[in-house]
mmCIF file of C-alpha atoms in Angstrom:
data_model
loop_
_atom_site.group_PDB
_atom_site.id
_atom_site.type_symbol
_atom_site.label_atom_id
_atom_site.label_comp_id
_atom_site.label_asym_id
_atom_site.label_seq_id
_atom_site.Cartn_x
_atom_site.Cartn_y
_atom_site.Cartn_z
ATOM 1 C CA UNK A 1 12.181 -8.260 14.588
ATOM 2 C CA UNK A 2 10.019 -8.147 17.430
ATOM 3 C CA UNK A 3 6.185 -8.714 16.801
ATOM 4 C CA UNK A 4 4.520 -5.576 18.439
ATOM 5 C CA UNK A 5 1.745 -5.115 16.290
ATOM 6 C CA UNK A 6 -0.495 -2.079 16.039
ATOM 7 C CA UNK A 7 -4.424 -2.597 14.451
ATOM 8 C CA UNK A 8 -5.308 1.115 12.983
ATOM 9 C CA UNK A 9 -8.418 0.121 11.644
ATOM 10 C CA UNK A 10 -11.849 1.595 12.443
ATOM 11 C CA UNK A 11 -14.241 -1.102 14.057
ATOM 12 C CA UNK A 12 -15.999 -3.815 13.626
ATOM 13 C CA UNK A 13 -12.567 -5.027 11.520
ATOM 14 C CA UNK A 14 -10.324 -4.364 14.350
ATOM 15 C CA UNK A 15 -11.883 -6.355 16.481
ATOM 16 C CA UNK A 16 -11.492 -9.475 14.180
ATOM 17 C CA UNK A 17 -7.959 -8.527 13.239
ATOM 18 C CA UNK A 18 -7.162 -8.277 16.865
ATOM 19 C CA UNK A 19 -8.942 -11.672 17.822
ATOM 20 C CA UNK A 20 -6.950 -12.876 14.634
ATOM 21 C CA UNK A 21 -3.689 -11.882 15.554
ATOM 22 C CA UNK A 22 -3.684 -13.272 18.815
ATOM 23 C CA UNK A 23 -4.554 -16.722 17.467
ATOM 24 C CA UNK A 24 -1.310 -16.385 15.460
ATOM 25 C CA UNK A 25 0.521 -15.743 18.862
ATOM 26 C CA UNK A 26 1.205 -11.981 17.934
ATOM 27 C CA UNK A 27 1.850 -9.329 20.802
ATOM 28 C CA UNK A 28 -0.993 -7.376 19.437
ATOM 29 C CA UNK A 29 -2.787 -4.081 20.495
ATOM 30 C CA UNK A 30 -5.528 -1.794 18.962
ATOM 31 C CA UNK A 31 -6.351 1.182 17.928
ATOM 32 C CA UNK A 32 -8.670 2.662 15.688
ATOM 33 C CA UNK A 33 -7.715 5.857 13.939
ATOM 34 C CA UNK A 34 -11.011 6.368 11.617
ATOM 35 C CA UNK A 35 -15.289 5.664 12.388
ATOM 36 C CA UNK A 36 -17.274 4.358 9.987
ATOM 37 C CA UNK A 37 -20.617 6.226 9.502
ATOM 38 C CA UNK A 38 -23.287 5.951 7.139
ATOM 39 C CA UNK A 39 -24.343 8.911 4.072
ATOM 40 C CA UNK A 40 -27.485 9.763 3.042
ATOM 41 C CA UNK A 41 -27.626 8.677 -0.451
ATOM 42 C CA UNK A 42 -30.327 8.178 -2.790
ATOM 43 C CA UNK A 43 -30.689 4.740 -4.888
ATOM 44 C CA UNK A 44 -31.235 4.865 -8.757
ATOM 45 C CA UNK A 45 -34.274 3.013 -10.452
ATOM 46 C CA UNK A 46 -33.435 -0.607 -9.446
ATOM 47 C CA UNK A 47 -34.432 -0.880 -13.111
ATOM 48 C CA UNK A 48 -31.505 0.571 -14.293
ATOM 49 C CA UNK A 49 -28.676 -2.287 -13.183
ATOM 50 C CA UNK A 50 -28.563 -5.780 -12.330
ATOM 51 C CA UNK A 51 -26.592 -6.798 -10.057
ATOM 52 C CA UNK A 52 -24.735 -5.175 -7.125
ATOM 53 C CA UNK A 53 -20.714 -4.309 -6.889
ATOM 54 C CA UNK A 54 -19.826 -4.437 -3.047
ATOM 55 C CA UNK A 55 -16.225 -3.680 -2.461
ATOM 56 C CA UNK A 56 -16.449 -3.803 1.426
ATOM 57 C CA UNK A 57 -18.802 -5.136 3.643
ATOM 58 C CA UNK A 58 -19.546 -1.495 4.973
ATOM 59 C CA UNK A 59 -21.793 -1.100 2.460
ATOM 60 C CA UNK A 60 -24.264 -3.539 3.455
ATOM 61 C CA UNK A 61 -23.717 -2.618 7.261
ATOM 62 C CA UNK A 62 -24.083 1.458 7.180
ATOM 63 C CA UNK A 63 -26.565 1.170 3.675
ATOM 64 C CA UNK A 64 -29.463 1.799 5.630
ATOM 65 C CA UNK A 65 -33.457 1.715 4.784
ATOM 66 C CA UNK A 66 -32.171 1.672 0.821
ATOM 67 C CA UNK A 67 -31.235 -1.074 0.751
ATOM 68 C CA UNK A 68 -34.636 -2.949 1.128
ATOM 69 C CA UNK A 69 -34.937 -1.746 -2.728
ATOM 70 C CA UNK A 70 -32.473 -3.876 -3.779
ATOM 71 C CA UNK A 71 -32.587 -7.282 -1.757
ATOM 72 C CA UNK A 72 -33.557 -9.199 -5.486
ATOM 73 C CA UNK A 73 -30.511 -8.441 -6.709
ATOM 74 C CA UNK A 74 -27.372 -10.667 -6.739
ATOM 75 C CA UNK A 75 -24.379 -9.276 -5.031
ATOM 76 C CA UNK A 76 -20.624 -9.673 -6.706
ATOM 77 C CA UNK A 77 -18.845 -9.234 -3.980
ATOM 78 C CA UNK A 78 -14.877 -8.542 -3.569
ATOM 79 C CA UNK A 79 -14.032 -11.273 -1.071
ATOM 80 C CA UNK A 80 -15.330 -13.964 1.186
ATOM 81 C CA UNK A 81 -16.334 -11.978 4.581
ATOM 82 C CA UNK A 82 -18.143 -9.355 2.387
ATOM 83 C CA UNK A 83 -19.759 -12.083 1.000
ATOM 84 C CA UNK A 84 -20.523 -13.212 4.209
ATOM 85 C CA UNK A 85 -22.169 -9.967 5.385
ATOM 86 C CA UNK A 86 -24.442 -9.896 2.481
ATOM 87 C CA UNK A 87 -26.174 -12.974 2.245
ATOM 88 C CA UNK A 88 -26.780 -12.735 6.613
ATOM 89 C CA UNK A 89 -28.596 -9.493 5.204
ATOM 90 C CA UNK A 90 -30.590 -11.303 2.921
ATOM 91 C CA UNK A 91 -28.513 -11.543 -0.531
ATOM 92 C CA UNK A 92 -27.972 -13.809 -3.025
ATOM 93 C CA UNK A 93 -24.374 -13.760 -3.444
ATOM 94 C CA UNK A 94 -23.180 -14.390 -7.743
ATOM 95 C CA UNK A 95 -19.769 -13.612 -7.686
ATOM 96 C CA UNK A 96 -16.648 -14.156 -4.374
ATOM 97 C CA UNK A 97 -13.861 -12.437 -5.216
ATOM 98 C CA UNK A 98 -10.367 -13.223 -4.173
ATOM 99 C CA UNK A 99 -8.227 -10.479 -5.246
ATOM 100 C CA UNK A 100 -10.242 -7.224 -5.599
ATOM 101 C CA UNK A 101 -12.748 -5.844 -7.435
ATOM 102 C CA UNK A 102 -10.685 -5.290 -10.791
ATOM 103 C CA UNK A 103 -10.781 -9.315 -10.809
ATOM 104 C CA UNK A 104 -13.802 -9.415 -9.942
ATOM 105 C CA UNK A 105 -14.586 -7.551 -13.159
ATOM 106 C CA UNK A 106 -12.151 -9.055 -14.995
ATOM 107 C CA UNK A 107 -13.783 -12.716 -14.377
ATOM 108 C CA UNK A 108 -17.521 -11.851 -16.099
ATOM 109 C CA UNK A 109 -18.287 -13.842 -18.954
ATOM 110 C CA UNK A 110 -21.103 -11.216 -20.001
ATOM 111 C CA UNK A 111 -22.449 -7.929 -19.544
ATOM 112 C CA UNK A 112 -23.804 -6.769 -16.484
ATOM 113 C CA UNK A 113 -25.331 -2.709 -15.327
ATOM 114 C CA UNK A 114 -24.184 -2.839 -11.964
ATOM 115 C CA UNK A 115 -24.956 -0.491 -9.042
ATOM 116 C CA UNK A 116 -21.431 -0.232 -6.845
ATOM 117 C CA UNK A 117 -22.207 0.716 -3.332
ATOM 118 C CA UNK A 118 -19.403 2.027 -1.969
ATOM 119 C CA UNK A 119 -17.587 4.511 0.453
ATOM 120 C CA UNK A 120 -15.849 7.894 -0.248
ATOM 121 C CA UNK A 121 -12.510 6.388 -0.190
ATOM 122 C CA UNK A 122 -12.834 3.538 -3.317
ATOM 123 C CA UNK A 123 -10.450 1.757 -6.140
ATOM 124 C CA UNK A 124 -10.791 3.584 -9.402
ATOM 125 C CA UNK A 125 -11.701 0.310 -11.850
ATOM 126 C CA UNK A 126 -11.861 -0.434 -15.641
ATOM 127 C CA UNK A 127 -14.915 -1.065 -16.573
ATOM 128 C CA UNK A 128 -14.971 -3.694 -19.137
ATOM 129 C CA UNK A 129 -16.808 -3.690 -22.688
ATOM 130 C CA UNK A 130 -20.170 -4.624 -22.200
ATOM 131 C CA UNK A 131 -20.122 -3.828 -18.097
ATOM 132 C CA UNK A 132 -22.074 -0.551 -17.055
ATOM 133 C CA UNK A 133 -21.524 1.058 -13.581
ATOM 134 C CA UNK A 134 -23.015 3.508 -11.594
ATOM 135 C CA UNK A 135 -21.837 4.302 -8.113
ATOM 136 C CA UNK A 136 -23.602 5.643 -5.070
ATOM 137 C CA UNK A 137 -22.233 6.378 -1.678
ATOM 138 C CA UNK A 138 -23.312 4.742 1.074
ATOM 139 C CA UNK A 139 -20.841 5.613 3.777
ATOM 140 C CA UNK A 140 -18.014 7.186 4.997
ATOM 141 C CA UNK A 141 -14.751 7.118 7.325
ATOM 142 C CA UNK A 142 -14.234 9.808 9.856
ATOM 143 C CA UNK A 143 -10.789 10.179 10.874
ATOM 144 C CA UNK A 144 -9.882 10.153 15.008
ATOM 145 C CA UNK A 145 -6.664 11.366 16.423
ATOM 146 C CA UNK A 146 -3.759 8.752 17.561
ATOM 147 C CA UNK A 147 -3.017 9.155 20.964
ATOM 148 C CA UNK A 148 -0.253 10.635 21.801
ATOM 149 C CA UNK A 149 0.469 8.681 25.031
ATOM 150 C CA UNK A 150 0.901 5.249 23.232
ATOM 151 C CA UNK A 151 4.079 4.153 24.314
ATOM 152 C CA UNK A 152 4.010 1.439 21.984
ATOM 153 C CA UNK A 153 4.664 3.722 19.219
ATOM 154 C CA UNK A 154 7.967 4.803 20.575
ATOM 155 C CA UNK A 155 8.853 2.133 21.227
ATOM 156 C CA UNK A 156 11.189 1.526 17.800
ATOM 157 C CA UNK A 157 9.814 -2.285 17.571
ATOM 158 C CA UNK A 158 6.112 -1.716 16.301
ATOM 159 C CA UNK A 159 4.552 -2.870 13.097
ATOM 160 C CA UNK A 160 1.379 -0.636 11.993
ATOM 161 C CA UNK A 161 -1.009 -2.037 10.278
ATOM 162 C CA UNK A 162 -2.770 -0.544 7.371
ATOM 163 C CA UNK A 163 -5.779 -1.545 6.008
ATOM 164 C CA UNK A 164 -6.827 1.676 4.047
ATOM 165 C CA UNK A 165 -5.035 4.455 1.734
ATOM 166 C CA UNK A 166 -7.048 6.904 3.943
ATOM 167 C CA UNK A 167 -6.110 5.398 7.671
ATOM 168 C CA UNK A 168 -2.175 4.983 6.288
ATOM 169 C CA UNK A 169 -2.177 8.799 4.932
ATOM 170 C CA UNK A 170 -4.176 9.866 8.359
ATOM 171 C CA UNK A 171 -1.222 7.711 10.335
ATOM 172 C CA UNK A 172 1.414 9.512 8.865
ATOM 173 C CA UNK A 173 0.300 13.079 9.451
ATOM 174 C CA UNK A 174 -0.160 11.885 13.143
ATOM 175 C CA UNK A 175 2.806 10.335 13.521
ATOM 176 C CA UNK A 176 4.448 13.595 12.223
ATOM 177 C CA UNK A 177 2.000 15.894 14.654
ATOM 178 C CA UNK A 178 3.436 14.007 17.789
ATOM 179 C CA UNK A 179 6.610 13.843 16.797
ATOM 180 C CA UNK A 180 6.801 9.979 16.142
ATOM 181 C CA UNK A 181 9.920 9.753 14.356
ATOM 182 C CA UNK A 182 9.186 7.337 11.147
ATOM 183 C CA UNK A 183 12.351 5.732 11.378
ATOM 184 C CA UNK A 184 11.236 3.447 14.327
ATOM 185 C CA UNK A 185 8.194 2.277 12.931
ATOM 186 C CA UNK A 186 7.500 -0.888 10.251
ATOM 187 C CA UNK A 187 4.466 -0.590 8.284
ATOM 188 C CA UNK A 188 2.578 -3.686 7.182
ATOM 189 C CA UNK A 189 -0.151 -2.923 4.640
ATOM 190 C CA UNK A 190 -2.711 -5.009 2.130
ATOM 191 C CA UNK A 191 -1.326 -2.955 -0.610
ATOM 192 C CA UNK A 192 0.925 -0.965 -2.761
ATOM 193 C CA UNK A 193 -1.503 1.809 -3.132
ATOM 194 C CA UNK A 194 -2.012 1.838 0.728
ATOM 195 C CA UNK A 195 1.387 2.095 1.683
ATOM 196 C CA UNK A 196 2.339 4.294 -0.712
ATOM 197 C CA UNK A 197 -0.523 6.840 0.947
ATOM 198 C CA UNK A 198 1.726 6.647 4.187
ATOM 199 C CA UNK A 199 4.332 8.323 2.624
ATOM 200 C CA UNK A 200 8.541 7.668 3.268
ATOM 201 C CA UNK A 201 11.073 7.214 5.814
ATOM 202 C CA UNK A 202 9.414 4.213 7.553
ATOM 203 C CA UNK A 203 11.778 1.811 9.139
ATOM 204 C CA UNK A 204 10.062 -0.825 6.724
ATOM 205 C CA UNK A 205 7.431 -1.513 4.221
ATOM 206 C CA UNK A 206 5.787 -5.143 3.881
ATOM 207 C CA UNK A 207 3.416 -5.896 1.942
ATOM 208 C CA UNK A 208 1.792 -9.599 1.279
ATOM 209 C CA UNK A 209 1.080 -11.437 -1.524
ATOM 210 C CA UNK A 210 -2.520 -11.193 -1.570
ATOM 211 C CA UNK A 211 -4.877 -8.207 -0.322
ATOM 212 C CA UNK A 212 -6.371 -9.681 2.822
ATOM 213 C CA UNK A 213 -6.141 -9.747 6.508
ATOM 214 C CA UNK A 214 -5.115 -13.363 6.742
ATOM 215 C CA UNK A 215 -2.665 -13.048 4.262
ATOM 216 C CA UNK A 216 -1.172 -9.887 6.097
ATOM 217 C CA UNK A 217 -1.048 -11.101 9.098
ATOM 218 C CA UNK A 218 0.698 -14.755 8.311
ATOM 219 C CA UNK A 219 3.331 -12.559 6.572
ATOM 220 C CA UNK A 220 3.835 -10.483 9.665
ATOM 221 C CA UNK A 221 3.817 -13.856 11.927
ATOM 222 C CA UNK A 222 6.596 -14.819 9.745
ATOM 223 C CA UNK A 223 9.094 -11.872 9.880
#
């Protein structure tokens, strides 16, 4: 299978899965089909929860003015770049992740009220006994249209890749509005739930063993 790879995802992620996948020697182009932008949102009495519950480092980048309200508190976050992104914002980090939030959750060895800051697209989790959460929305993604003069779509050796339920589902109904048969196209995504979003009759499905961009794009250096 030839390695024509297509990057979906909204910026600033596409440009580091881009500069990623070229270091891996993959024939790679971009092309974001979504815009993150921030939401008003209000935050609860600090002294009501802990810690916070950051699922994506889009929180911390489109949080805005609020978030100078919670700088004390320690951040659990789901992985090491949103880690990252947090403590250059001033954070102290308690928790890296390595397999979503659910583990994340999963790993705490005593109660905690957090505050999850999250977007309008998020995991549903179980909460464990003794954990409290409250969520608040922070941001949002906008969708954009695909263009329908990308050649490299038709061109029956592309892999997509899909970082997002939202993006894949969004992918799919533009695909179908230009007439992109499915058939031709591979889809590589971080999950089960994300690929399932997209829908059927995809020339292939892949879908790596862990839910992260180095993880999906080894696998797709390797088929």
């Amino acid at each position: 299978m030839a390695k024509r790879v297509l990057v979906l995802r909204p910026e600033p992620g596409l440009t580091a899965t881009l500069e990623a996948a070229r270091t891996l020697g993959l024939d790679t182009t971009g092309h974001a089909l979504s815009e993150i932008r921030p939401r008003g949102w209000l935050c609860p009495d600090p002294a009501s929860f802990d810690a916070l519950l950051i699922g994506s480092a889009n929180a911390i980048r489109h949080g805005g003015a609020q978030l100078a309200q919670l700088s004390e508190k320690p951040v659990y976050a789901v992985g090491q770049a949103t880690a990252e992104v947090a403590q250059q914002a001033g954070f102290r980090i308690a928790m890296r992740g390595t397999g979503g939030l659910q583990k994340v959750l999963d790993a705490l060895s005593e109660p905690v009220r957090f505050l999850r800051l999250t977007g309008h697209e998020r995991v549903p989790l179980d909460v464990p006994d003794g954990v409290t959460m409250i969520e608040a929305i922070a941001y949002g993604s906008v969708s954009l249209p695909l263009d329908p003069a990308d050649e490299l779509l038709r061109s029956g050796d592309t892999i997509a890749l899909l970082h997002s339920a939202s993006t894949a589902a969004h992918f799919a109904a533009e695909c179908d509005r230009l007439s992109l048969p499915r058939s031709t196209i591979a889809l590589a995504g971080l999950g089960l739930r994300i690929t399932d979003a997209a829908g059927e009759g995809w020339r292939a499905i892949h879908i790596p063993a862990r839910p992260n961009d180095a993880e999906l794009l080894a696998m797709v250096a390797s088929l």
